Amino acid sequence: NMGAKNPARRTNARLDAQADFYHDNVLSLTMKGGADPRWLKEALTDDLEREQILICSIVEGNYLRCPDDAGQAALFVAAARFNHSCAPNAAVEATRSFCVVRAAAAVPAGTELTISYLPEAMLEDAVSRRQRLKGGRDFDCRCARCVAEGWATTLAEAPPATGEAPTS
């Protein structure tokens, strides 16, 4: 049973805490594109291969760039739960071992904090940013900016990715 804890194997407090974090937090993150991990159980019989594919898909769908460590990326479980926006109201400050999400300005109570999964320089060109999000994260962005620019019709429905904004 992938993800089950075995109390008889508890021998080292530090390693046990790391294993608990992995099982309780990392494995609770979504797979790339929101895929259902149950298909792995049906498709693969090898437990090790199944877990490797699962963790790779989780990392690919949830990693964040480390702007303070050029060219690096990392998996930060808490920060991975932030939704993307092409007009984010918060920013990720991270190295490979440390991550802080800071609001860009005062945010009214009850307002969702959002981050960009893309570098700031990639947010200007709508076609390339949407292609990058689709290819890298496997989703069609439906943030308020994409809706306002005509790329998504509502926050719940997006037009096909054709590379051209829909006309009204």
PDB file of C-alpha atoms in Angstrom:
ATOM      1  CA  ASN A   1       0.000   0.000   0.000  1.00  0.00           C
ATOM      2  CA  MET A   2       1.844   3.066  -1.294  1.00  0.00           C
ATOM      3  CA  GLY A   3       1.824   5.816   1.322  1.00  0.00           C
ATOM      4  CA  ALA A   4       1.031   3.591   4.329  1.00  0.00           C
ATOM      5  CA  LYS A   5       3.100   4.123   7.486  1.00  0.00           C
ATOM      6  CA  ASN A   6       4.515   1.145   9.317  1.00  0.00           C
ATOM      7  CA  PRO A   7       4.869   1.855  13.070  1.00  0.00           C
ATOM      8  CA  ALA A   8       7.255  -1.103  13.449  1.00  0.00           C
ATOM      9  CA  ARG A   9       9.816   0.700  11.246  1.00  0.00           C
ATOM     10  CA  ARG A  10      10.032   3.810  13.478  1.00  0.00           C
ATOM     11  CA  THR A  11      13.715   3.908  14.455  1.00  0.00           C
ATOM     12  CA  ASN A  12      14.989   7.467  13.910  1.00  0.00           C
ATOM     13  CA  ALA A  13      13.022  10.583  14.894  1.00  0.00           C
ATOM     14  CA  ARG A  14      14.505  12.787  12.160  1.00  0.00           C
ATOM     15  CA  LEU A  15      14.019  10.250   9.376  1.00  0.00           C
ATOM     16  CA  ASP A  16      10.535   9.421  10.663  1.00  0.00           C
ATOM     17  CA  ALA A  17       9.600  13.128  10.574  1.00  0.00           C
ATOM     18  CA  GLN A  18      10.908  13.409   7.003  1.00  0.00           C
ATOM     19  CA  ALA A  19       8.969  10.313   5.937  1.00  0.00           C
ATOM     20  CA  ASP A  20       5.819  11.626   7.634  1.00  0.00           C
ATOM     21  CA  PHE A  21       6.220  14.962   5.838  1.00  0.00           C
ATOM     22  CA  TYR A  22       6.616  13.157   2.512  1.00  0.00           C
ATOM     23  CA  HIS A  23       3.572  10.937   3.051  1.00  0.00           C
ATOM     24  CA  ASP A  24       1.338  13.570   4.687  1.00  0.00           C
ATOM     25  CA  ASN A  25       2.258  16.629   2.617  1.00  0.00           C
ATOM     26  CA  VAL A  26       4.161  15.951  -0.590  1.00  0.00           C
ATOM     27  CA  LEU A  27       1.941  13.069  -1.678  1.00  0.00           C
ATOM     28  CA  SER A  28      -1.141  15.229  -1.028  1.00  0.00           C
ATOM     29  CA  LEU A  29      -0.141  17.680  -3.788  1.00  0.00           C
ATOM     30  CA  THR A  30      -1.832  17.363  -7.160  1.00  0.00           C
ATOM     31  CA  MET A  31      -0.182  15.705 -10.123  1.00  0.00           C
ATOM     32  CA  LYS A  32       0.637  17.749 -13.225  1.00  0.00           C
ATOM     33  CA  GLY A  33      -2.559  18.784 -14.955  1.00  0.00           C
ATOM     34  CA  GLY A  34      -4.658  17.562 -12.040  1.00  0.00           C
ATOM     35  CA  ALA A  35      -4.317  13.930 -13.149  1.00  0.00           C
ATOM     36  CA  ASP A  36      -5.893  11.343 -10.855  1.00  0.00           C
ATOM     37  CA  PRO A  37      -3.146   9.200  -9.256  1.00  0.00           C
ATOM     38  CA  ARG A  38      -5.482   6.191  -9.117  1.00  0.00           C
ATOM     39  CA  TRP A  39      -4.746   5.466 -12.789  1.00  0.00           C
ATOM     40  CA  LEU A  40      -1.163   4.613 -11.770  1.00  0.00           C
ATOM     41  CA  LYS A  41      -2.397   1.772  -9.578  1.00  0.00           C
ATOM     42  CA  GLU A  42      -4.353   0.353 -12.503  1.00  0.00           C
ATOM     43  CA  ALA A  43      -1.644   0.947 -15.119  1.00  0.00           C
ATOM     44  CA  LEU A  44       1.478  -0.155 -13.243  1.00  0.00           C
ATOM     45  CA  THR A  45       2.170  -3.196 -11.104  1.00  0.00           C
ATOM     46  CA  ASP A  46       5.649  -2.218  -9.907  1.00  0.00           C
ATOM     47  CA  ASP A  47       5.329  -0.182  -6.665  1.00  0.00           C
ATOM     48  CA  LEU A  48       8.701   1.568  -7.080  1.00  0.00           C
ATOM     49  CA  GLU A  49       7.988   2.604 -10.673  1.00  0.00           C
ATOM     50  CA  ARG A  50       4.504   3.804  -9.673  1.00  0.00           C
ATOM     51  CA  GLU A  51       5.892   5.947  -6.840  1.00  0.00           C
ATOM     52  CA  GLN A  52       8.639   7.393  -9.063  1.00  0.00           C
ATOM     53  CA  ILE A  53       6.134   8.437 -11.730  1.00  0.00           C
ATOM     54  CA  LEU A  54       3.812   9.855  -9.072  1.00  0.00           C
ATOM     55  CA  ILE A  55       6.502  11.991  -7.431  1.00  0.00           C
ATOM     56  CA  CYS A  56       7.861  13.195 -10.792  1.00  0.00           C
ATOM     57  CA  SER A  57       4.355  14.271 -11.820  1.00  0.00           C
ATOM     58  CA  ILE A  58       3.806  16.003  -8.466  1.00  0.00           C
ATOM     59  CA  VAL A  59       7.112  17.882  -8.741  1.00  0.00           C
ATOM     60  CA  GLU A  60       6.515  18.814 -12.389  1.00  0.00           C
ATOM     61  CA  GLY A  61       3.090  20.218 -11.538  1.00  0.00           C
ATOM     62  CA  ASN A  62       4.095  22.055  -8.356  1.00  0.00           C
ATOM     63  CA  TYR A  63       7.725  23.200  -8.509  1.00  0.00           C
ATOM     64  CA  LEU A  64       8.552  26.895  -8.209  1.00  0.00           C
ATOM     65  CA  ARG A  65      11.419  28.821  -9.719  1.00  0.00           C
ATOM     66  CA  CYS A  66      14.023  30.120  -7.281  1.00  0.00           C
ATOM     67  CA  PRO A  67      14.453  33.760  -8.356  1.00  0.00           C
ATOM     68  CA  ASP A  68      17.176  34.280  -5.744  1.00  0.00           C
ATOM     69  CA  ASP A  69      19.088  31.205  -7.028  1.00  0.00           C
ATOM     70  CA  ALA A  70      19.242  31.749 -10.806  1.00  0.00           C
ATOM     71  CA  GLY A  71      18.378  28.725 -12.915  1.00  0.00           C
ATOM     72  CA  GLN A  72      17.173  26.672  -9.959  1.00  0.00           C
ATOM     73  CA  ALA A  73      13.756  25.325  -8.989  1.00  0.00           C
ATOM     74  CA  ALA A  74      12.433  23.604  -5.885  1.00  0.00           C
ATOM     75  CA  LEU A  75       9.332  22.034  -4.399  1.00  0.00           C
ATOM     76  CA  PHE A  76       7.930  24.038  -1.492  1.00  0.00           C
ATOM     77  CA  VAL A  77       4.779  22.271  -0.310  1.00  0.00           C
ATOM     78  CA  ALA A  78       3.056  25.273   1.293  1.00  0.00           C
ATOM     79  CA  ALA A  79       3.912  27.675  -1.549  1.00  0.00           C
ATOM     80  CA  ALA A  80       2.833  25.080  -4.135  1.00  0.00           C
ATOM     81  CA  ARG A  81      -0.741  25.522  -2.920  1.00  0.00           C
ATOM     82  CA  PHE A  82      -0.924  29.121  -4.198  1.00  0.00           C
ATOM     83  CA  ASN A  83      -2.878  29.563  -7.409  1.00  0.00           C
ATOM     84  CA  HIS A  84      -1.384  31.214 -10.484  1.00  0.00           C
ATOM     85  CA  SER A  85      -2.418  34.570 -11.882  1.00  0.00           C
ATOM     86  CA  CYS A  86      -1.006  36.458 -14.845  1.00  0.00           C
ATOM     87  CA  ALA A  87      -1.482  39.562 -12.654  1.00  0.00           C
ATOM     88  CA  PRO A  88      -0.334  38.204  -9.281  1.00  0.00           C
ATOM     89  CA  ASN A  89      -0.748  40.121  -6.041  1.00  0.00           C
ATOM     90  CA  ALA A  90       2.149  38.285  -4.368  1.00  0.00           C
ATOM     91  CA  ALA A  91       5.639  37.175  -5.343  1.00  0.00           C
ATOM     92  CA  VAL A  92       7.864  34.214  -4.534  1.00  0.00           C
ATOM     93  CA  GLU A  93      11.276  34.920  -3.040  1.00  0.00           C
ATOM     94  CA  ALA A  94      13.207  31.660  -2.942  1.00  0.00           C
ATOM     95  CA  THR A  95      16.506  29.859  -2.983  1.00  0.00           C
ATOM     96  CA  ARG A  96      16.720  26.078  -3.244  1.00  0.00           C
ATOM     97  CA  SER A  97      16.279  25.762   0.535  1.00  0.00           C
ATOM     98  CA  PHE A  98      14.097  28.730   1.569  1.00  0.00           C
ATOM     99  CA  CYS A  99      10.870  30.250   0.285  1.00  0.00           C
ATOM    100  CA  VAL A 100       8.806  33.282   1.269  1.00  0.00           C
ATOM    101  CA  VAL A 101       5.663  34.488  -0.471  1.00  0.00           C
ATOM    102  CA  ARG A 102       5.172  38.243  -0.026  1.00  0.00           C
ATOM    103  CA  ALA A 103       2.188  40.362  -0.957  1.00  0.00           C
ATOM    104  CA  ALA A 104       3.154  42.941  -3.592  1.00  0.00           C
ATOM    105  CA  ALA A 105       0.964  45.577  -1.903  1.00  0.00           C
ATOM    106  CA  ALA A 106      -1.725  45.752   0.763  1.00  0.00           C
ATOM    107  CA  VAL A 107      -4.294  43.033   0.083  1.00  0.00           C
ATOM    108  CA  PRO A 108      -7.834  43.381   1.425  1.00  0.00           C
ATOM    109  CA  ALA A 109      -8.944  40.747   3.934  1.00  0.00           C
ATOM    110  CA  GLY A 110     -10.554  37.780   2.209  1.00  0.00           C
ATOM    111  CA  THR A 111      -8.747  38.359  -1.102  1.00  0.00           C
ATOM    112  CA  GLU A 112      -6.973  35.316  -2.496  1.00  0.00           C
ATOM    113  CA  LEU A 113      -3.198  35.679  -2.702  1.00  0.00           C
ATOM    114  CA  THR A 114      -1.917  34.575  -6.102  1.00  0.00           C
ATOM    115  CA  ILE A 115       1.564  34.113  -7.519  1.00  0.00           C
ATOM    116  CA  SER A 116       2.872  33.737 -11.050  1.00  0.00           C
ATOM    117  CA  TYR A 117       4.293  30.371 -12.040  1.00  0.00           C
ATOM    118  CA  LEU A 118       6.234  32.238 -14.745  1.00  0.00           C
ATOM    119  CA  PRO A 119       9.048  34.783 -14.518  1.00  0.00           C
ATOM    120  CA  GLU A 120       7.741  38.365 -14.599  1.00  0.00           C
ATOM    121  CA  ALA A 121       9.310  38.976 -18.027  1.00  0.00           C
ATOM    122  CA  MET A 122       7.156  36.202 -19.536  1.00  0.00           C
ATOM    123  CA  LEU A 123       3.856  37.733 -18.396  1.00  0.00           C
ATOM    124  CA  GLU A 124       3.661  40.472 -21.043  1.00  0.00           C
ATOM    125  CA  ASP A 125       3.080  38.391 -24.180  1.00  0.00           C
ATOM    126  CA  ALA A 126      -0.272  36.627 -23.718  1.00  0.00           C
ATOM    127  CA  VAL A 127       0.284  33.974 -26.401  1.00  0.00           C
ATOM    128  CA  SER A 128       3.662  32.814 -25.098  1.00  0.00           C
ATOM    129  CA  ARG A 129       2.651  32.958 -21.426  1.00  0.00           C
ATOM    130  CA  ARG A 130      -0.445  30.845 -22.093  1.00  0.00           C
ATOM    131  CA  GLN A 131       1.539  28.363 -24.215  1.00  0.00           C
ATOM    132  CA  ARG A 132       4.162  28.117 -21.466  1.00  0.00           C
ATOM    133  CA  LEU A 133       1.512  27.468 -18.805  1.00  0.00           C
ATOM    134  CA  LYS A 134      -0.170  24.828 -20.970  1.00  0.00           C
ATOM    135  CA  GLY A 135       3.099  23.093 -21.805  1.00  0.00           C
ATOM    136  CA  GLY A 136       4.738  23.389 -18.392  1.00  0.00           C
ATOM    137  CA  ARG A 137       1.782  23.068 -16.033  1.00  0.00           C
ATOM    138  CA  ASP A 138      -0.831  21.540 -18.332  1.00  0.00           C
ATOM    139  CA  PHE A 139      -3.595  24.060 -17.733  1.00  0.00           C
ATOM    140  CA  ASP A 140      -5.355  26.847 -19.594  1.00  0.00           C
ATOM    141  CA  CYS A 141      -5.143  29.960 -17.443  1.00  0.00           C
ATOM    142  CA  ARG A 142      -8.492  31.483 -16.511  1.00  0.00           C
ATOM    143  CA  CYS A 143      -7.282  34.212 -14.171  1.00  0.00           C
ATOM    144  CA  ALA A 144      -8.963  37.635 -14.059  1.00  0.00           C
ATOM    145  CA  ARG A 145      -6.329  39.099 -16.427  1.00  0.00           C
ATOM    146  CA  CYS A 146      -6.905  36.395 -19.055  1.00  0.00           C
ATOM    147  CA  VAL A 147     -10.662  36.929 -18.774  1.00  0.00           C
ATOM    148  CA  ALA A 148     -10.252  40.717 -19.093  1.00  0.00           C
ATOM    149  CA  GLU A 149      -7.977  40.280 -22.144  1.00  0.00           C
ATOM    150  CA  GLY A 150     -10.464  37.932 -23.818  1.00  0.00           C
ATOM    151  CA  TRP A 151      -8.392  34.739 -23.544  1.00  0.00           C
ATOM    152  CA  ALA A 152     -10.842  33.051 -21.198  1.00  0.00           C
ATOM    153  CA  THR A 153     -14.574  33.603 -21.322  1.00  0.00           C
ATOM    154  CA  THR A 154     -15.167  33.147 -17.598  1.00  0.00           C
ATOM    155  CA  LEU A 155     -13.200  31.973 -14.611  1.00  0.00           C
ATOM    156  CA  ALA A 156     -14.835  28.571 -15.119  1.00  0.00           C
ATOM    157  CA  GLU A 157     -14.446  28.121 -18.879  1.00  0.00           C
ATOM    158  CA  ALA A 158     -11.569  28.804 -21.273  1.00  0.00           C
ATOM    159  CA  PRO A 159     -11.634  28.837 -25.093  1.00  0.00           C
ATOM    160  CA  PRO A 160      -9.419  26.443 -27.045  1.00  0.00           C
ATOM    161  CA  ALA A 161      -5.751  27.453 -27.142  1.00  0.00           C
ATOM    162  CA  THR A 162      -5.541  28.750 -30.735  1.00  0.00           C
ATOM    163  CA  GLY A 163      -2.915  31.432 -30.199  1.00  0.00           C
ATOM    164  CA  GLU A 164      -5.380  34.223 -30.982  1.00  0.00           C
ATOM    165  CA  ALA A 165      -7.661  36.056 -28.585  1.00  0.00           C
ATOM    166  CA  PRO A 166     -11.329  35.390 -29.219  1.00  0.00           C
ATOM    167  CA  THR A 167     -13.315  38.192 -30.810  1.00  0.00           C
ATOM    168  CA  SER A 168     -16.517  39.457 -29.246  1.00  0.00           C
TER     169      SER A 168
END
